[in-house]
């Protein structure tokens, strides 16, 4: 807000031992006059015409897009409503969540091991962990899935025994590693490479003085990691980890190449039979948005839980803000005559 004022022309009152008895009165009178002059000035707010023009243009584009969604017959909302809650789509959503859960658990469990290897003092373990991350981050996910799906071509049988010695038991690769097993294995191994770097970055972000102080107090190393390092590292791990889980949720659509009935594959099957491509793609799109929103809400509350060590009073949740706003409006309306 810009305010234009006129500088006062009065000279400063005399001070010191020679000042007259009316000097203090003069100062008070000048202050009152200056306040009166300021009250008479008109306050002019700063104008931002381009900001308003950009906002208006964005609103026009949004209204045009929504109008197209409502009036363009190509979207075929009747077909969308027909298949949005169909049994085949709901079963496919369950399979998508199943793949996401298995891939997340396997990926972050293996990723924690790989991160520990990279943080160890053993040059051999560090090299092996670095090579694992390098390989699995370099190969596209769809290539990994196709490779694991065709693993039985390379290895007909697997066995347990002494390395380079006799085996105690064997089993057929095809019987154990089917399409679903190959998908979970591929998703988990791919996810582990990224999870390892996320965990390692969170641990490295904790100040070394924290571990040194804990070691000086005689706290065991496992307790240092569990009670001191990990709670602080989680604040850096969680945002990137949640982003990876959301990426994995959407990445499960790649397993359509293995003919697994997840959400995108099932949408393909339906629009291949009915020819309604756009509405079935919208069914898959809206469900992905819904699932991502649920994961994002869970991420918010988990991050808020682990932020307790950094803030004595966590920020209010959106629901708490809504309740506070409602109470404020109620009290304001109730106090108005």
Short mmCIF file of C-alpha atoms in Angstrom, two decimals:
data_model
loop_
_atom_site.label_atom_id
_atom_site.label_comp_id
_atom_site.label_asym_id
_atom_site.label_seq_id
_atom_site.Cartn_x
_atom_site.Cartn_y
_atom_site.Cartn_z
CA UNK A 1 0.00 0.00 0.00
CA UNK A 2 1.53 3.37 -1.04
CA UNK A 3 1.04 6.50 1.09
CA UNK A 4 2.18 9.98 0.00
CA UNK A 5 2.86 12.45 2.80
CA UNK A 6 4.15 15.99 3.00
CA UNK A 7 7.28 16.45 5.09
CA UNK A 8 6.71 18.73 8.12
CA UNK A 9 8.34 22.16 7.78
CA UNK A 10 8.54 22.95 11.48
CA UNK A 11 11.95 23.13 13.08
CA UNK A 12 12.81 20.95 16.01
CA UNK A 13 12.07 22.47 19.42
CA UNK A 14 14.94 23.82 21.44
CA UNK A 15 16.40 21.57 24.06
CA UNK A 16 18.95 21.91 26.82
CA UNK A 17 19.25 24.10 29.87
CA UNK A 18 18.29 27.23 27.92
CA UNK A 19 14.98 25.89 26.69
CA UNK A 20 11.89 27.73 27.81
CA UNK A 21 9.07 26.27 29.89
CA UNK A 22 6.90 25.87 26.80
CA UNK A 23 9.32 23.58 24.94
CA UNK A 24 7.57 20.35 25.98
CA UNK A 25 4.20 21.81 25.05
CA UNK A 26 5.55 22.66 21.57
CA UNK A 27 6.65 19.07 21.00
CA UNK A 28 3.23 17.69 21.95
CA UNK A 29 1.48 20.24 19.72
CA UNK A 30 3.68 19.34 16.73
CA UNK A 31 2.92 15.62 17.25
CA UNK A 32 -0.82 16.28 17.33
CA UNK A 33 -0.61 18.41 14.18
CA UNK A 34 1.39 15.77 12.33
CA UNK A 35 -1.16 13.10 13.28
CA UNK A 36 -3.99 15.29 12.07
CA UNK A 37 -2.23 15.85 8.74
CA UNK A 38 -1.68 12.10 8.28
CA UNK A 39 -5.33 11.37 9.03
CA UNK A 40 -6.31 13.73 6.26
CA UNK A 41 -4.18 12.06 3.62
CA UNK A 42 -5.77 9.63 1.14
CA UNK A 43 -4.30 6.13 0.97
CA UNK A 44 -3.98 4.77 -2.55
CA UNK A 45 -3.42 0.98 -2.96
CA UNK A 46 -0.80 -0.25 -5.41
CA UNK A 47 -2.29 -1.27 -8.71
CA UNK A 48 -1.31 -4.48 -10.52
CA UNK A 49 -3.16 -4.51 -13.86
CA UNK A 50 -1.09 -7.30 -15.43
CA UNK A 51 -1.66 -9.53 -12.43
CA UNK A 52 -5.40 -9.12 -12.80
CA UNK A 53 -5.18 -9.68 -16.56
CA UNK A 54 -3.20 -12.91 -16.11
CA UNK A 55 -5.67 -14.18 -13.50
CA UNK A 56 -8.64 -13.35 -15.72
CA UNK A 57 -7.04 -15.13 -18.70
CA UNK A 58 -6.41 -18.23 -16.57
CA UNK A 59 -10.04 -18.24 -15.41
CA UNK A 60 -11.27 -17.93 -19.00
CA UNK A 61 -9.15 -20.91 -20.07
CA UNK A 62 -10.42 -22.95 -17.11
CA UNK A 63 -14.05 -22.13 -17.92
CA UNK A 64 -13.47 -23.09 -21.55
CA UNK A 65 -11.95 -26.41 -20.53
CA UNK A 66 -14.83 -27.21 -18.16
CA UNK A 67 -17.34 -26.20 -20.82
CA UNK A 68 -15.67 -28.58 -23.26
CA UNK A 69 -15.83 -31.40 -20.71
CA UNK A 70 -19.54 -30.83 -20.24
CA UNK A 71 -20.61 -30.28 -23.84
CA UNK A 72 -18.21 -32.29 -26.04
CA UNK A 73 -19.95 -35.60 -26.88
CA UNK A 74 -16.60 -37.27 -27.48
CA UNK A 75 -16.04 -37.65 -23.74
CA UNK A 76 -19.07 -39.98 -23.58
CA UNK A 77 -19.83 -39.50 -19.87
CA UNK A 78 -22.60 -42.09 -20.00
CA UNK A 79 -20.04 -44.82 -20.74
CA UNK A 80 -17.76 -43.34 -18.09
CA UNK A 81 -20.50 -43.66 -15.44
CA UNK A 82 -21.30 -47.18 -16.62
CA UNK A 83 -17.78 -48.53 -16.13
CA UNK A 84 -16.43 -46.31 -13.33
CA UNK A 85 -17.70 -48.64 -10.60
CA UNK A 86 -17.91 -51.84 -12.66
CA UNK A 87 -16.81 -55.03 -10.93
CA UNK A 88 -13.94 -55.60 -13.35
CA UNK A 89 -12.59 -52.10 -12.74
CA UNK A 90 -12.84 -52.45 -8.95
CA UNK A 91 -11.04 -55.81 -9.08
CA UNK A 92 -8.35 -54.22 -11.24
CA UNK A 93 -7.95 -51.45 -8.66
CA UNK A 94 -7.42 -54.11 -6.00
CA UNK A 95 -4.71 -55.73 -8.12
CA UNK A 96 -3.07 -52.32 -8.64
CA UNK A 97 -3.00 -51.69 -4.89
CA UNK A 98 -1.67 -55.20 -4.33
CA UNK A 99 1.23 -54.63 -6.72
CA UNK A 100 1.91 -51.24 -5.17
CA UNK A 101 1.96 -52.64 -1.64
CA UNK A 102 4.21 -55.59 -2.47
CA UNK A 103 6.58 -53.41 -4.50
CA UNK A 104 6.77 -50.78 -1.74
CA UNK A 105 7.50 -53.26 1.06
CA UNK A 106 10.07 -55.22 -0.96
CA UNK A 107 11.63 -52.09 -2.44
CA UNK A 108 12.13 -50.19 0.80
CA UNK A 109 13.21 -53.28 2.77
CA UNK A 110 15.88 -54.08 0.20
CA UNK A 111 16.64 -50.39 -0.22
CA UNK A 112 17.39 -50.05 3.49
CA UNK A 113 19.91 -52.92 3.20
CA UNK A 114 21.54 -51.36 0.13
CA UNK A 115 21.69 -47.96 1.86
CA UNK A 116 23.36 -49.55 4.91
CA UNK A 117 25.89 -51.18 2.58
CA UNK A 118 26.66 -47.86 0.95
CA UNK A 119 27.14 -46.22 4.36
CA UNK A 120 29.35 -49.02 5.68
CA UNK A 121 33.13 -48.78 5.95
CA UNK A 122 33.66 -51.87 3.81
CA UNK A 123 34.91 -51.00 0.34
CA UNK A 124 33.49 -54.26 -1.02
CA UNK A 125 29.99 -53.60 0.32
CA UNK A 126 30.09 -49.99 -0.86
CA UNK A 127 31.10 -51.06 -4.37
CA UNK A 128 28.42 -53.75 -4.60
CA UNK A 129 25.72 -51.37 -3.37
CA UNK A 130 26.83 -48.65 -5.79
CA UNK A 131 26.83 -51.15 -8.68
CA UNK A 132 23.31 -52.31 -7.77
CA UNK A 133 21.98 -48.76 -7.73
CA UNK A 134 23.76 -47.93 -10.97
CA UNK A 135 22.41 -50.96 -12.84
CA UNK A 136 18.79 -50.82 -11.71
CA UNK A 137 18.50 -47.06 -12.18
CA UNK A 138 19.96 -47.35 -15.69
CA UNK A 139 17.60 -50.01 -17.08
CA UNK A 140 13.99 -48.94 -17.85
CA UNK A 141 11.33 -50.58 -15.73
CA UNK A 142 9.51 -52.16 -18.66
CA UNK A 143 12.76 -53.85 -19.79
CA UNK A 144 13.29 -55.25 -16.29
CA UNK A 145 9.77 -56.60 -16.14
CA UNK A 146 10.06 -58.36 -19.48
CA UNK A 147 13.43 -59.82 -18.43
CA UNK A 148 12.10 -61.23 -15.14
CA UNK A 149 9.03 -62.56 -16.95
CA UNK A 150 11.34 -64.56 -19.25
CA UNK A 151 13.79 -65.63 -16.56
CA UNK A 152 12.82 -69.27 -17.05
CA UNK A 153 14.33 -69.11 -20.53
CA UNK A 154 17.77 -68.64 -18.94
CA UNK A 155 17.33 -70.73 -15.80
CA UNK A 156 15.00 -73.71 -16.09
CA UNK A 157 15.51 -74.78 -12.48
CA UNK A 158 16.74 -73.24 -9.24
CA UNK A 159 18.35 -75.17 -6.40
CA UNK A 160 19.68 -74.80 -2.88
CA UNK A 161 23.04 -76.17 -1.88
CA UNK A 162 26.73 -75.44 -1.50
CA UNK A 163 28.12 -72.89 -3.98
CA UNK A 164 29.84 -74.69 -6.86
CA UNK A 165 28.96 -77.93 -5.06
CA UNK A 166 26.06 -80.34 -4.64
CA UNK A 167 22.49 -79.10 -4.40
CA UNK A 168 20.00 -80.23 -1.75
CA UNK A 169 16.79 -79.28 -3.49
CA UNK A 170 15.59 -77.97 -6.85
CA UNK A 171 12.40 -76.46 -8.21
CA UNK A 172 11.05 -75.33 -11.56
CA UNK A 173 11.44 -71.62 -12.24
CA UNK A 174 8.10 -71.38 -14.07
CA UNK A 175 6.22 -72.94 -11.16
CA UNK A 176 7.51 -70.41 -8.64
CA UNK A 177 8.02 -67.22 -10.65
CA UNK A 178 4.79 -66.67 -12.54
CA UNK A 179 3.52 -63.43 -14.05
CA UNK A 180 2.51 -61.89 -10.72
CA UNK A 181 5.73 -63.00 -9.01
CA UNK A 182 7.85 -61.61 -11.84
CA UNK A 183 5.96 -58.30 -11.66
CA UNK A 184 6.43 -57.98 -7.89
CA UNK A 185 10.10 -58.92 -8.18
CA UNK A 186 10.72 -56.43 -10.98
CA UNK A 187 8.87 -53.60 -9.25
CA UNK A 188 10.58 -54.29 -5.91
CA UNK A 189 14.11 -54.51 -7.30
CA UNK A 190 13.59 -51.38 -9.38
CA UNK A 191 12.14 -49.50 -6.42
CA UNK A 192 14.97 -50.61 -4.11
CA UNK A 193 17.57 -48.73 -6.15
CA UNK A 194 15.74 -45.42 -5.67
CA UNK A 195 14.74 -46.17 -2.08
CA UNK A 196 18.38 -46.84 -1.18
CA UNK A 197 19.43 -43.38 -2.33
CA UNK A 198 16.47 -41.75 -0.56
CA UNK A 199 17.30 -43.47 2.73
CA UNK A 200 21.02 -42.76 2.38
CA UNK A 201 20.32 -39.09 1.69
CA UNK A 202 18.10 -38.83 4.78
CA UNK A 203 20.71 -40.45 7.03
CA UNK A 204 23.53 -38.29 5.66
CA UNK A 205 21.45 -35.14 6.29
CA UNK A 206 21.57 -35.76 10.05
CA UNK A 207 24.44 -33.82 11.63
CA UNK A 208 27.44 -35.93 12.58
CA UNK A 209 27.46 -34.26 15.99
CA UNK A 210 24.26 -36.13 16.88
CA UNK A 211 25.99 -39.50 16.50
CA UNK A 212 29.13 -38.26 18.21
CA UNK A 213 27.16 -37.03 21.21
CA UNK A 214 25.27 -40.32 21.42
CA UNK A 215 28.53 -42.28 21.23
CA UNK A 216 30.04 -40.09 23.96
CA UNK A 217 27.09 -40.97 26.20
CA UNK A 218 27.76 -44.67 25.65
CA UNK A 219 24.53 -45.34 23.70
CA UNK A 220 24.79 -48.56 21.63
CA UNK A 221 25.04 -48.13 17.87
CA UNK A 222 21.72 -49.85 17.12
CA UNK A 223 19.99 -47.55 19.60
CA UNK A 224 21.71 -44.53 18.10
CA UNK A 225 20.34 -45.48 14.69
CA UNK A 226 16.84 -46.35 15.90
CA UNK A 227 16.21 -43.61 18.46
CA UNK A 228 18.39 -40.69 17.33
CA UNK A 229 19.39 -40.86 13.67
CA UNK A 230 16.28 -42.41 12.11
CA UNK A 231 13.64 -40.06 13.63
CA UNK A 232 15.60 -37.06 12.37
CA UNK A 233 16.33 -38.65 9.00
CA UNK A 234 12.65 -39.45 8.46
CA UNK A 235 11.86 -35.76 7.97
CA UNK A 236 14.12 -35.81 4.92
CA UNK A 237 13.18 -39.32 3.78
CA UNK A 238 9.40 -39.07 3.85
CA UNK A 239 8.69 -36.51 1.08
CA UNK A 240 10.88 -38.29 -1.48
CA UNK A 241 9.72 -41.74 -0.29
CA UNK A 242 6.06 -40.79 -0.67
CA UNK A 243 6.81 -39.44 -4.12
CA UNK A 244 8.37 -42.80 -5.05
CA UNK A 245 5.35 -44.72 -3.74
CA UNK A 246 3.05 -42.56 -5.86
CA UNK A 247 5.31 -43.12 -8.86
CA UNK A 248 5.18 -46.86 -8.18
CA UNK A 249 1.38 -46.74 -8.05
CA UNK A 250 1.31 -45.24 -11.53
CA UNK A 251 4.22 -47.42 -12.66
CA UNK A 252 2.16 -50.55 -12.09
CA UNK A 253 0.45 -49.70 -15.38
CA UNK A 254 3.62 -50.94 -17.11
CA UNK A 255 2.84 -54.54 -16.13
CA UNK A 256 0.17 -54.60 -18.85
CA UNK A 257 2.94 -56.13 -21.02
CA UNK A 258 2.68 -59.22 -18.77
CA UNK A 259 -1.12 -59.45 -19.17
CA UNK A 260 -1.76 -58.84 -15.46
CA UNK A 261 -5.24 -57.49 -14.81
CA UNK A 262 -4.36 -54.18 -13.16
CA UNK A 263 -6.28 -50.95 -13.77
CA UNK A 264 -4.77 -49.81 -17.06
CA UNK A 265 -4.73 -53.29 -18.56
CA UNK A 266 -8.38 -53.82 -17.67
CA UNK A 267 -9.32 -50.48 -19.19
CA UNK A 268 -7.51 -51.56 -22.36
CA UNK A 269 -9.41 -54.82 -22.44
CA UNK A 270 -12.76 -53.06 -22.12
CA UNK A 271 -12.14 -50.39 -24.74
CA UNK A 272 -10.67 -53.00 -27.05
CA UNK A 273 -14.01 -54.83 -26.83
CA UNK A 274 -16.33 -51.82 -26.90
CA UNK A 275 -14.31 -49.31 -28.93
CA UNK A 276 -14.93 -46.60 -26.30
CA UNK A 277 -11.31 -45.51 -25.88
CA UNK A 278 -11.67 -42.02 -24.37
CA UNK A 279 -14.24 -42.75 -21.62
CA UNK A 280 -12.32 -45.86 -20.50
CA UNK A 281 -9.09 -43.89 -20.37
CA UNK A 282 -10.91 -41.31 -18.26
CA UNK A 283 -12.07 -44.08 -15.91
CA UNK A 284 -8.46 -45.13 -15.36
CA UNK A 285 -7.33 -41.50 -15.07
CA UNK A 286 -9.89 -40.54 -12.43
CA UNK A 287 -9.15 -43.64 -10.37
CA UNK A 288 -5.40 -42.90 -10.48
CA UNK A 289 -6.15 -39.36 -9.32
CA UNK A 290 -8.32 -40.66 -6.45
CA UNK A 291 -5.68 -43.17 -5.30
CA UNK A 292 -2.91 -40.58 -5.53
CA UNK A 293 -4.99 -38.14 -3.48
CA UNK A 294 -5.49 -40.74 -0.74
CA UNK A 295 -1.75 -41.44 -0.65
CA UNK A 296 -1.01 -37.71 -0.51
CA UNK A 297 -3.33 -37.28 2.48
CA UNK A 298 -1.60 -40.17 4.24
CA UNK A 299 1.78 -38.59 3.45
CA UNK A 300 0.66 -35.31 5.06
CA UNK A 301 -0.28 -36.95 8.36
CA UNK A 302 2.84 -39.14 8.49
CA UNK A 303 5.07 -36.11 7.87
CA UNK A 304 3.17 -34.20 10.55
CA UNK A 305 3.79 -37.06 13.00
CA UNK A 306 7.55 -37.08 12.42
CA UNK A 307 7.72 -33.26 12.57
CA UNK A 308 7.09 -33.36 16.32
CA UNK A 309 10.81 -33.31 17.05
CA UNK A 310 11.30 -30.08 15.06
CA UNK A 311 8.18 -28.23 16.25
CA UNK A 312 6.72 -28.20 19.72
CA UNK A 313 3.28 -27.41 18.32
CA UNK A 314 2.57 -29.03 14.94
CA UNK A 315 0.63 -26.90 12.46
CA UNK A 316 -3.14 -27.46 12.45
CA UNK A 317 -4.53 -29.96 10.01
CA UNK A 318 -6.97 -28.81 7.29
CA UNK A 319 -9.84 -30.29 9.32
CA UNK A 320 -8.73 -28.37 12.42
CA UNK A 321 -8.48 -25.17 10.38
CA UNK A 322 -11.99 -25.75 9.04
CA UNK A 323 -13.35 -26.29 12.56
CA UNK A 324 -11.60 -23.15 13.83
CA UNK A 325 -13.04 -21.14 10.93
CA UNK A 326 -16.52 -22.51 11.61
CA UNK A 327 -16.24 -21.64 15.32
CA UNK A 328 -15.07 -18.14 14.44
CA UNK A 329 -17.97 -17.59 12.07
CA UNK A 330 -20.44 -18.97 14.59
CA UNK A 331 -19.18 -16.73 17.38
CA UNK A 332 -19.13 -13.70 15.10
CA UNK A 333 -22.68 -14.26 13.88
CA UNK A 334 -23.87 -14.98 17.41
CA UNK A 335 -22.37 -11.80 18.81
CA UNK A 336 -23.86 -9.59 16.08
CA UNK A 337 -27.10 -7.93 17.24
#
